[in-house]
mmCIF file of C-alpha atoms in Angstrom:
data_model
loop_
_atom_site.group_PDB
_atom_site.id
_atom_site.type_symbol
_atom_site.label_atom_id
_atom_site.label_comp_id
_atom_site.label_asym_id
_atom_site.label_seq_id
_atom_site.Cartn_x
_atom_site.Cartn_y
_atom_site.Cartn_z
ATOM 1 C CA MET A 1 -0.005 -0.011 0.007
ATOM 2 C CA ARG A 2 2.834 2.384 0.850
ATOM 3 C CA THR A 3 4.449 1.753 -2.590
ATOM 4 C CA TYR A 4 1.097 2.539 -4.297
ATOM 5 C CA ILE A 5 0.668 5.865 -2.326
ATOM 6 C CA GLY A 6 4.356 6.751 -3.074
ATOM 7 C CA LEU A 7 3.880 6.115 -6.796
ATOM 8 C CA VAL A 8 0.600 8.250 -6.789
ATOM 9 C CA MET A 9 2.386 11.100 -4.975
ATOM 10 C CA THR A 10 5.287 10.913 -7.473
ATOM 11 C CA ALA A 11 2.916 11.069 -10.460
ATOM 12 C CA VAL A 12 1.131 14.083 -8.960
ATOM 13 C CA MET A 13 4.376 15.940 -8.303
ATOM 14 C CA ILE A 14 5.591 15.218 -11.892
ATOM 15 C CA ALA A 15 2.312 16.432 -13.394
ATOM 16 C CA THR A 16 2.468 19.564 -11.326
ATOM 17 C CA LEU A 17 5.982 20.288 -12.561
ATOM 18 C CA ASP A 18 4.938 19.625 -16.191
ATOM 19 C CA VAL A 19 2.119 22.230 -15.814
ATOM 20 C CA ALA A 20 4.442 24.737 -14.218
ATOM 21 C CA ALA A 21 7.094 24.227 -16.827
ATOM 22 C CA ALA A 22 4.429 24.426 -19.612
ATOM 23 C CA GLN A 23 3.131 27.839 -18.535
ATOM 24 C CA THR A 24 6.208 29.979 -18.226
ATOM 25 C CA LYS A 25 5.837 33.796 -18.583
ATOM 26 C CA GLY A 26 6.534 35.318 -22.032
ATOM 27 C CA SER A 27 7.963 38.658 -23.170
ATOM 28 C CA ASN A 28 4.494 40.204 -23.155
ATOM 29 C CA GLY A 29 3.704 39.150 -19.551
ATOM 30 C CA GLY A 30 1.413 36.206 -20.376
ATOM 31 C CA PRO A 31 1.753 32.417 -19.860
ATOM 32 C CA VAL A 32 3.513 30.494 -22.675
ATOM 33 C CA VAL A 33 2.473 26.986 -23.646
ATOM 34 C CA LYS A 34 4.324 24.913 -26.448
ATOM 35 C CA SER A 35 2.295 23.221 -28.998
ATOM 36 C CA GLN A 36 4.143 20.875 -31.311
ATOM 37 C CA GLY A 37 7.254 22.840 -30.400
ATOM 38 C CA HIS A 38 5.669 26.267 -31.085
ATOM 39 C CA PRO A 39 5.540 28.705 -28.042
ATOM 40 C CA ILE A 40 2.254 30.427 -27.863
ATOM 41 C CA GLU A 41 1.770 33.218 -25.335
ATOM 42 C CA PHE A 42 -1.690 34.299 -24.149
ATOM 43 C CA VAL A 43 -2.359 37.789 -23.009
ATOM 44 C CA SER A 44 -5.724 39.222 -21.898
ATOM 45 C CA LYS A 45 -6.290 42.993 -21.612
ATOM 46 C CA GLY A 46 -9.930 43.880 -20.667
ATOM 47 C CA THR A 47 -12.056 42.360 -23.425
ATOM 48 C CA ASP A 48 -9.225 41.847 -25.862
ATOM 49 C CA ILE A 49 -7.401 38.592 -26.088
ATOM 50 C CA VAL A 50 -4.136 38.064 -27.961
ATOM 51 C CA PHE A 51 -2.091 34.959 -28.713
ATOM 52 C CA TYR A 52 1.528 35.521 -29.725
ATOM 53 C CA VAL A 53 2.621 32.593 -31.909
ATOM 54 C CA GLY A 54 6.303 31.545 -32.264
ATOM 55 C CA ASP A 55 8.069 29.303 -34.625
ATOM 56 C CA ASP A 56 9.649 26.063 -33.390
ATOM 57 C CA ASP A 57 12.996 27.973 -33.073
ATOM 58 C CA GLY A 58 11.300 30.580 -30.856
ATOM 59 C CA SER A 59 11.206 33.419 -33.512
ATOM 60 C CA PRO A 60 7.929 35.114 -34.397
ATOM 61 C CA LEU A 61 5.695 33.035 -36.704
ATOM 62 C CA SER A 62 3.749 34.998 -39.287
ATOM 63 C CA THR A 63 0.044 34.435 -38.768
ATOM 64 C CA LYS A 64 -1.000 35.995 -42.015
ATOM 65 C CA ASP A 65 -2.741 32.940 -43.347
ATOM 66 C CA MET A 66 -3.550 31.296 -39.930
ATOM 67 C CA ARG A 67 -7.101 30.497 -38.944
ATOM 68 C CA GLY A 68 -8.018 30.253 -35.205
ATOM 69 C CA ARG A 69 -10.430 30.364 -32.391
ATOM 70 C CA ALA A 70 -10.432 30.523 -28.668
ATOM 71 C CA THR A 71 -12.826 28.317 -26.611
ATOM 72 C CA ILE A 72 -13.426 29.802 -23.188
ATOM 73 C CA GLN A 73 -14.992 28.137 -20.202
ATOM 74 C CA ASP A 74 -15.941 30.778 -17.579
ATOM 75 C CA GLY A 75 -18.621 30.812 -14.933
ATOM 76 C CA GLY A 76 -20.267 27.647 -16.170
ATOM 77 C CA ARG A 77 -20.602 28.958 -19.761
ATOM 78 C CA THR A 78 -18.593 27.962 -22.905
ATOM 79 C CA VAL A 79 -18.117 30.514 -25.661
ATOM 80 C CA THR A 80 -16.107 30.391 -28.839
ATOM 81 C CA VAL A 81 -14.226 33.579 -29.959
ATOM 82 C CA PRO A 82 -13.027 33.781 -33.626
ATOM 83 C CA LEU A 83 -9.478 34.946 -33.811
ATOM 84 C CA ALA A 84 -8.041 37.170 -36.578
ATOM 85 C CA PRO A 85 -4.343 37.328 -37.646
ATOM 86 C CA ALA A 86 -2.512 40.570 -36.882
ATOM 87 C CA ASN A 87 1.096 41.427 -37.700
ATOM 88 C CA PRO A 88 3.653 40.267 -37.014
ATOM 89 C CA ASN A 89 2.712 37.051 -35.112
ATOM 90 C CA MET A 90 -0.585 37.575 -33.322
ATOM 91 C CA MET A 91 -4.031 36.140 -33.221
ATOM 92 C CA THR A 92 -6.528 38.479 -31.715
ATOM 93 C CA GLY A 93 -10.131 38.303 -30.554
ATOM 94 C CA LYS A 94 -12.672 40.308 -28.703
ATOM 95 C CA LEU A 95 -14.653 39.045 -25.625
ATOM 96 C CA GLN A 96 -18.120 40.129 -24.531
ATOM 97 C CA ALA A 97 -16.921 40.507 -20.986
ATOM 98 C CA GLU A 98 -13.613 40.303 -19.116
ATOM 99 C CA LEU A 99 -12.324 36.954 -17.996
ATOM 100 C CA SER A 100 -12.749 35.822 -14.445
ATOM 101 C CA PRO A 101 -9.628 34.508 -12.630
ATOM 102 C CA LYS A 102 -10.960 30.896 -12.918
ATOM 103 C CA ALA A 103 -11.580 30.952 -16.687
ATOM 104 C CA ILE A 104 -9.990 28.284 -18.901
ATOM 105 C CA VAL A 105 -8.897 29.352 -22.356
ATOM 106 C CA VAL A 106 -8.132 26.989 -25.187
ATOM 107 C CA PHE A 107 -6.339 28.244 -28.326
ATOM 108 C CA SER A 108 -6.948 26.360 -31.643
ATOM 109 C CA GLY A 109 -5.148 27.383 -34.759
ATOM 110 C CA SER A 110 -4.189 25.997 -38.096
ATOM 111 C CA LEU A 111 -1.595 27.054 -40.649
ATOM 112 C CA HIS A 112 -0.820 25.207 -43.888
ATOM 113 C CA GLY A 113 -2.429 21.993 -42.558
ATOM 114 C CA HIS A 114 -0.445 22.337 -39.217
ATOM 115 C CA SER A 115 -2.726 22.316 -36.179
ATOM 116 C CA LEU A 116 -1.773 23.984 -32.900
ATOM 117 C CA THR A 117 -3.596 23.758 -29.561
ATOM 118 C CA ALA A 118 -2.836 25.378 -26.165
ATOM 119 C CA ARG A 119 -4.723 25.531 -22.883
ATOM 120 C CA TYR A 120 -4.369 28.281 -20.367
ATOM 121 C CA ALA A 121 -5.820 29.206 -16.897
ATOM 122 C CA ALA A 122 -6.762 32.900 -16.769
ATOM 123 C CA GLN A 123 -4.869 34.889 -14.196
#
Protein backbone atom coordinates (compact mmCIF):
# COMPACT_ATOMS: atom_id res chain seq x y z
CA MET A 1 0.00 0.00 0.00
CA ARG A 2 2.82 2.42 0.82
CA THR A 3 4.42 1.75 -2.57
CA TYR A 4 1.14 2.57 -4.31
CA ILE A 5 0.72 5.83 -2.37
CA GLY A 6 4.34 6.74 -3.09
CA LEU A 7 3.81 6.15 -6.83
CA VAL A 8 0.64 8.25 -6.83
CA MET A 9 2.39 11.11 -5.00
CA THR A 10 5.32 10.95 -7.44
CA ALA A 11 2.94 11.06 -10.43
CA VAL A 12 1.11 14.08 -8.96
CA MET A 13 4.39 15.92 -8.35
CA ILE A 14 5.60 15.22 -11.91
CA ALA A 15 2.28 16.40 -13.36
CA THR A 16 2.48 19.59 -11.29
CA LEU A 17 6.01 20.25 -12.53
CA ASP A 18 4.93 19.69 -16.15
CA VAL A 19 2.11 22.22 -15.82
CA ALA A 20 4.41 24.77 -14.18
CA ALA A 21 7.05 24.25 -16.86
CA ALA A 22 4.45 24.43 -19.63
CA GLN A 23 3.15 27.83 -18.50
CA THR A 24 6.20 30.04 -18.20
CA LYS A 25 5.92 33.83 -18.59
CA GLY A 26 6.48 35.31 -22.04
CA SER A 27 7.96 38.62 -23.14
CA ASN A 28 4.47 40.18 -23.16
CA GLY A 29 3.73 39.10 -19.58
CA GLY A 30 1.41 36.19 -20.37
CA PRO A 31 1.77 32.45 -19.85
CA VAL A 32 3.49 30.50 -22.64
CA VAL A 33 2.51 26.98 -23.66
CA LYS A 34 4.30 24.97 -26.35
CA SER A 35 2.24 23.17 -28.97
CA GLN A 36 4.19 20.88 -31.28
CA GLY A 37 7.31 22.88 -30.44
CA HIS A 38 5.69 26.28 -31.10
CA PRO A 39 5.57 28.67 -28.12
CA ILE A 40 2.19 30.40 -27.84
CA GLU A 41 1.78 33.23 -25.34
CA PHE A 42 -1.68 34.28 -24.11
CA VAL A 43 -2.40 37.86 -23.02
CA SER A 44 -5.78 39.22 -21.92
CA LYS A 45 -6.35 42.99 -21.59
CA GLY A 46 -9.90 43.90 -20.69
CA THR A 47 -12.07 42.36 -23.39
CA ASP A 48 -9.19 41.90 -25.86
CA ILE A 49 -7.36 38.57 -26.09
CA VAL A 50 -4.09 38.10 -27.94
CA PHE A 51 -2.08 34.98 -28.72
CA TYR A 52 1.55 35.55 -29.74
CA VAL A 53 2.63 32.60 -31.89
CA GLY A 54 6.29 31.59 -32.22
CA ASP A 55 8.04 29.31 -34.66
CA ASP A 56 9.64 26.13 -33.40
CA ASP A 57 12.98 27.98 -33.09
CA GLY A 58 11.35 30.66 -30.88
CA SER A 59 11.25 33.39 -33.53
CA PRO A 60 7.91 35.10 -34.35
CA LEU A 61 5.74 33.02 -36.70
CA SER A 62 3.77 34.98 -39.29
CA THR A 63 0.04 34.47 -38.71
CA LYS A 64 -0.99 36.05 -42.03
CA ASP A 65 -2.73 32.89 -43.32
CA MET A 66 -3.55 31.35 -39.93
CA ARG A 67 -7.10 30.51 -38.91
CA GLY A 68 -8.00 30.20 -35.26
CA ARG A 69 -10.44 30.38 -32.40
CA ALA A 70 -10.44 30.51 -28.63
CA THR A 71 -12.80 28.34 -26.64
CA ILE A 72 -13.44 29.79 -23.19
CA GLN A 73 -15.04 28.14 -20.18
CA ASP A 74 -15.93 30.78 -17.63
CA GLY A 75 -18.60 30.82 -14.93
CA GLY A 76 -20.29 27.65 -16.17
CA ARG A 77 -20.56 28.92 -19.76
CA THR A 78 -18.59 27.97 -22.84
CA VAL A 79 -18.10 30.49 -25.64
CA THR A 80 -16.12 30.40 -28.86
CA VAL A 81 -14.30 33.54 -29.99
CA PRO A 82 -13.06 33.76 -33.59
CA LEU A 83 -9.46 34.95 -33.87
CA ALA A 84 -8.04 37.15 -36.60
CA PRO A 85 -4.38 37.37 -37.66
CA ALA A 86 -2.49 40.58 -36.84
CA ASN A 87 1.10 41.50 -37.71
CA PRO A 88 3.63 40.24 -37.04
CA ASN A 89 2.72 37.06 -35.11
CA MET A 90 -0.57 37.65 -33.30
CA MET A 91 -4.02 36.10 -33.32
CA THR A 92 -6.53 38.48 -31.75
CA GLY A 93 -10.12 38.29 -30.55
CA LYS A 94 -12.73 40.31 -28.70
CA LEU A 95 -14.66 39.05 -25.66
CA GLN A 96 -18.12 40.16 -24.58
CA ALA A 97 -16.91 40.48 -20.98
CA GLU A 98 -13.60 40.32 -19.11
CA LEU A 99 -12.33 36.90 -18.06
CA SER A 100 -12.73 35.80 -14.46
CA PRO A 101 -9.64 34.48 -12.63
CA LYS A 102 -11.01 30.92 -12.92
CA ALA A 103 -11.57 30.96 -16.70
CA ILE A 104 -10.03 28.28 -18.90
CA VAL A 105 -8.94 29.38 -22.37
CA VAL A 106 -8.10 26.97 -25.19
CA PHE A 107 -6.37 28.25 -28.34
CA SER A 108 -6.91 26.30 -31.58
CA GLY A 109 -5.16 27.39 -34.75
CA SER A 110 -4.19 25.98 -38.12
CA LEU A 111 -1.65 27.10 -40.69
CA HIS A 112 -0.89 25.21 -43.91
CA GLY A 113 -2.42 21.99 -42.54
CA HIS A 114 -0.46 22.30 -39.27
CA SER A 115 -2.72 22.35 -36.17
CA LEU A 116 -1.79 24.00 -32.87
CA THR A 117 -3.65 23.76 -29.56
CA ALA A 118 -2.79 25.33 -26.20
CA ARG A 119 -4.68 25.46 -22.88
CA TYR A 120 -4.42 28.30 -20.34
CA ALA A 121 -5.84 29.20 -16.95
CA ALA A 122 -6.74 32.90 -16.80
CA GLN A 123 -4.84 34.92 -14.20
